[in-house]
Amino acid sequence: MGKLSDQIKDTIAEVRPAIIATASKDGIPNVSAKGSFRVLDDDHVVFADISSPRTIASLRENPNVSILVMHPKSMRGCRIWGKGEVIDSGELFEQISKEFADRNIEVKHVVKIKVEEAQESF
């Protein structure tokens, strides 16, 4: 079984945006809302970078990431910790870029996160 429970997967599918927290190698924090955040498989989540240069710069220096997904009315949600990988080409990049191209949105990068820990918050 992967790190992501069915309950967490359902929460991620229902709630937008996810809040992504990163930090530079010097520990300077950054937080960004991601409407494209979603489950890739049982151990990975992914989001498209449309315009988040600080998030990408932080991830290139320090791959550690923390994610909060919280439904605003029910306060049901989850927290995820993992390591992010910035992807600039390849099958996953092309697949996600194509989804956004249909809406005339250019994807600059795709971030794939290997989930190290996931916790339901209910």
PDB file of C-alpha atoms in Angstrom:
ATOM      1  CA  MET A   1       0.000   0.000   0.000  1.00  0.00           C
ATOM      2  CA  GLY A   2       1.208   3.491  -0.822  1.00  0.00           C
ATOM      3  CA  LYS A   3       1.558   6.479   1.466  1.00  0.00           C
ATOM      4  CA  LEU A   4      -1.708   8.062   0.281  1.00  0.00           C
ATOM      5  CA  SER A   5      -4.895   6.580   1.736  1.00  0.00           C
ATOM      6  CA  ASP A   6      -8.128   6.590  -0.245  1.00  0.00           C
ATOM      7  CA  GLN A   7      -9.470   9.249   2.153  1.00  0.00           C
ATOM      8  CA  ILE A   8      -6.489  11.526   1.429  1.00  0.00           C
ATOM      9  CA  LYS A   9      -6.824  10.945  -2.320  1.00  0.00           C
ATOM     10  CA  ASP A  10     -10.512  11.885  -2.140  1.00  0.00           C
ATOM     11  CA  THR A  11      -9.717  15.060  -0.204  1.00  0.00           C
ATOM     12  CA  ILE A  12      -7.081  16.100  -2.739  1.00  0.00           C
ATOM     13  CA  ALA A  13      -9.529  15.505  -5.606  1.00  0.00           C
ATOM     14  CA  GLU A  14     -12.235  17.625  -3.939  1.00  0.00           C
ATOM     15  CA  VAL A  15     -10.334  20.624  -2.570  1.00  0.00           C
ATOM     16  CA  ARG A  16      -8.685  23.503  -4.461  1.00  0.00           C
ATOM     17  CA  PRO A  17      -6.225  25.009  -3.997  1.00  0.00           C
ATOM     18  CA  ALA A  18      -3.570  23.077  -2.099  1.00  0.00           C
ATOM     19  CA  ILE A  19      -1.089  25.152  -0.121  1.00  0.00           C
ATOM     20  CA  ILE A  20       2.534  24.281  -0.911  1.00  0.00           C
ATOM     21  CA  ALA A  21       5.312  25.294   1.494  1.00  0.00           C
ATOM     22  CA  THR A  22       8.979  25.262   0.501  1.00  0.00           C
ATOM     23  CA  ALA A  23      12.180  26.847   1.781  1.00  0.00           C
ATOM     24  CA  SER A  24      15.441  27.909   0.181  1.00  0.00           C
ATOM     25  CA  LYS A  25      18.737  26.286   1.200  1.00  0.00           C
ATOM     26  CA  ASP A  26      19.121  29.206   3.634  1.00  0.00           C
ATOM     27  CA  GLY A  27      15.737  28.458   5.197  1.00  0.00           C
ATOM     28  CA  ILE A  28      13.842  31.381   3.669  1.00  0.00           C
ATOM     29  CA  PRO A  29      10.214  30.173   3.543  1.00  0.00           C
ATOM     30  CA  ASN A  30       7.844  30.340   0.606  1.00  0.00           C
ATOM     31  CA  VAL A  31       4.190  29.382   0.369  1.00  0.00           C
ATOM     32  CA  SER A  32       2.057  29.154  -2.755  1.00  0.00           C
ATOM     33  CA  ALA A  33      -1.493  28.057  -3.604  1.00  0.00           C
ATOM     34  CA  LYS A  34      -1.740  25.439  -6.359  1.00  0.00           C
ATOM     35  CA  GLY A  35      -5.023  24.789  -8.117  1.00  0.00           C
ATOM     36  CA  SER A  36      -3.424  22.119 -10.302  1.00  0.00           C
ATOM     37  CA  PHE A  37      -2.344  19.923  -7.354  1.00  0.00           C
ATOM     38  CA  ARG A  38      -3.424  16.291  -7.692  1.00  0.00           C
ATOM     39  CA  VAL A  39      -2.565  12.669  -7.003  1.00  0.00           C
ATOM     40  CA  LEU A  40      -0.264  11.017  -9.534  1.00  0.00           C
ATOM     41  CA  ASP A  41      -0.158   7.558  -7.905  1.00  0.00           C
ATOM     42  CA  ASP A  42      -0.155   5.980  -4.438  1.00  0.00           C
ATOM     43  CA  ASP A  43       3.201   7.547  -3.540  1.00  0.00           C
ATOM     44  CA  HIS A  44       3.364  10.746  -5.620  1.00  0.00           C
ATOM     45  CA  VAL A  45       1.492  14.012  -6.023  1.00  0.00           C
ATOM     46  CA  VAL A  46       2.066  16.576  -8.740  1.00  0.00           C
ATOM     47  CA  PHE A  47       1.311  20.164  -9.719  1.00  0.00           C
ATOM     48  CA  ALA A  48       1.913  22.422 -12.707  1.00  0.00           C
ATOM     49  CA  ASP A  49       4.038  25.538 -12.322  1.00  0.00           C
ATOM     50  CA  ILE A  50       2.400  28.366 -14.219  1.00  0.00           C
ATOM     51  CA  SER A  51       4.038  31.323 -12.508  1.00  0.00           C
ATOM     52  CA  SER A  52       5.863  30.451  -9.284  1.00  0.00           C
ATOM     53  CA  PRO A  53       9.544  31.300  -9.661  1.00  0.00           C
ATOM     54  CA  ARG A  54      10.175  31.300  -5.889  1.00  0.00           C
ATOM     55  CA  THR A  55       8.651  27.860  -5.452  1.00  0.00           C
ATOM     56  CA  ILE A  56      10.787  26.449  -8.263  1.00  0.00           C
ATOM     57  CA  ALA A  57      13.960  28.189  -7.039  1.00  0.00           C
ATOM     58  CA  SER A  58      13.394  26.874  -3.519  1.00  0.00           C
ATOM     59  CA  LEU A  59      12.790  23.318  -4.731  1.00  0.00           C
ATOM     60  CA  ARG A  60      15.955  23.373  -6.825  1.00  0.00           C
ATOM     61  CA  GLU A  61      17.951  24.364  -3.726  1.00  0.00           C
ATOM     62  CA  ASN A  62      16.039  22.271  -1.193  1.00  0.00           C
ATOM     63  CA  PRO A  63      13.624  19.512  -2.272  1.00  0.00           C
ATOM     64  CA  ASN A  64      11.747  19.362   1.051  1.00  0.00           C
ATOM     65  CA  VAL A  65       8.095  20.315   0.731  1.00  0.00           C
ATOM     66  CA  SER A  66       5.054  20.394   2.993  1.00  0.00           C
ATOM     67  CA  ILE A  67       1.501  20.526   1.670  1.00  0.00           C
ATOM     68  CA  LEU A  68      -1.788  21.424   3.320  1.00  0.00           C
ATOM     69  CA  VAL A  69      -5.142  20.557   1.770  1.00  0.00           C
ATOM     70  CA  MET A  70      -8.098  21.735   3.862  1.00  0.00           C
ATOM     71  CA  HIS A  71     -11.780  21.967   3.011  1.00  0.00           C
ATOM     72  CA  PRO A  72     -12.832  25.459   4.187  1.00  0.00           C
ATOM     73  CA  LYS A  73     -16.290  24.469   5.440  1.00  0.00           C
ATOM     74  CA  SER A  74     -15.795  21.036   6.967  1.00  0.00           C
ATOM     75  CA  MET A  75     -12.155  21.633   7.990  1.00  0.00           C
ATOM     76  CA  ARG A  76     -11.502  18.119   6.684  1.00  0.00           C
ATOM     77  CA  GLY A  77      -8.100  17.827   5.131  1.00  0.00           C
ATOM     78  CA  CYS A  78      -4.642  16.359   5.042  1.00  0.00           C
ATOM     79  CA  ARG A  79      -0.992  17.216   5.389  1.00  0.00           C
ATOM     80  CA  ILE A  80       1.729  15.771   3.195  1.00  0.00           C
ATOM     81  CA  TRP A  81       5.508  15.888   3.527  1.00  0.00           C
ATOM     82  CA  GLY A  82       7.890  14.848   0.787  1.00  0.00           C
ATOM     83  CA  LYS A  83      10.647  15.620  -1.686  1.00  0.00           C
ATOM     84  CA  GLY A  84       9.904  17.626  -4.812  1.00  0.00           C
ATOM     85  CA  GLU A  85      11.460  17.172  -8.238  1.00  0.00           C
ATOM     86  CA  VAL A  86      11.250  19.944 -10.850  1.00  0.00           C
ATOM     87  CA  ILE A  87      10.542  18.456 -14.285  1.00  0.00           C
ATOM     88  CA  ASP A  88      11.144  20.441 -17.490  1.00  0.00           C
ATOM     89  CA  SER A  89      10.626  17.751 -20.133  1.00  0.00           C
ATOM     90  CA  GLY A  90       9.534  14.186 -20.701  1.00  0.00           C
ATOM     91  CA  GLU A  91       6.259  12.275 -20.733  1.00  0.00           C
ATOM     92  CA  LEU A  92       4.763  13.676 -17.512  1.00  0.00           C
ATOM     93  CA  PHE A  93       5.680  17.250 -18.463  1.00  0.00           C
ATOM     94  CA  GLU A  94       4.144  16.819 -21.927  1.00  0.00           C
ATOM     95  CA  GLN A  95       0.966  15.224 -20.548  1.00  0.00           C
ATOM     96  CA  ILE A  96       0.292  18.008 -18.051  1.00  0.00           C
ATOM     97  CA  SER A  97       1.335  20.758 -20.478  1.00  0.00           C
ATOM     98  CA  LYS A  98      -1.169  19.446 -23.027  1.00  0.00           C
ATOM     99  CA  GLU A  99      -4.004  19.642 -20.482  1.00  0.00           C
ATOM    100  CA  PHE A 100      -3.240  23.321 -19.886  1.00  0.00           C
ATOM    101  CA  ALA A 101      -2.565  24.126 -23.561  1.00  0.00           C
ATOM    102  CA  ASP A 102      -6.236  23.421 -24.255  1.00  0.00           C
ATOM    103  CA  ARG A 103      -6.926  26.500 -22.072  1.00  0.00           C
ATOM    104  CA  ASN A 104      -4.107  28.602 -23.591  1.00  0.00           C
ATOM    105  CA  ILE A 105      -1.991  28.314 -20.417  1.00  0.00           C
ATOM    106  CA  GLU A 106       1.739  27.662 -20.654  1.00  0.00           C
ATOM    107  CA  VAL A 107       3.208  25.264 -18.109  1.00  0.00           C
ATOM    108  CA  LYS A 108       6.774  26.242 -17.224  1.00  0.00           C
ATOM    109  CA  HIS A 109       7.559  23.230 -15.030  1.00  0.00           C
ATOM    110  CA  VAL A 110       5.878  20.257 -13.450  1.00  0.00           C
ATOM    111  CA  VAL A 111       6.680  19.381  -9.853  1.00  0.00           C
ATOM    112  CA  LYS A 112       6.480  15.721  -8.879  1.00  0.00           C
ATOM    113  CA  ILE A 113       6.561  15.083  -5.141  1.00  0.00           C
ATOM    114  CA  LYS A 114       7.505  11.749  -3.606  1.00  0.00           C
ATOM    115  CA  VAL A 115       5.326  11.427  -0.522  1.00  0.00           C
ATOM    116  CA  GLU A 116       7.317  10.536   2.583  1.00  0.00           C
ATOM    117  CA  GLU A 117       4.461  10.992   5.051  1.00  0.00           C
ATOM    118  CA  ALA A 118       0.762  11.780   4.761  1.00  0.00           C
ATOM    119  CA  GLN A 119      -1.615  12.506   7.601  1.00  0.00           C
ATOM    120  CA  GLU A 120      -5.370  12.929   7.618  1.00  0.00           C
ATOM    121  CA  SER A 121      -6.623  15.960   9.554  1.00  0.00           C
ATOM    122  CA  PHE A 122     -10.263  15.479  10.521  1.00  0.00           C
TER     123      PHE A 122
END
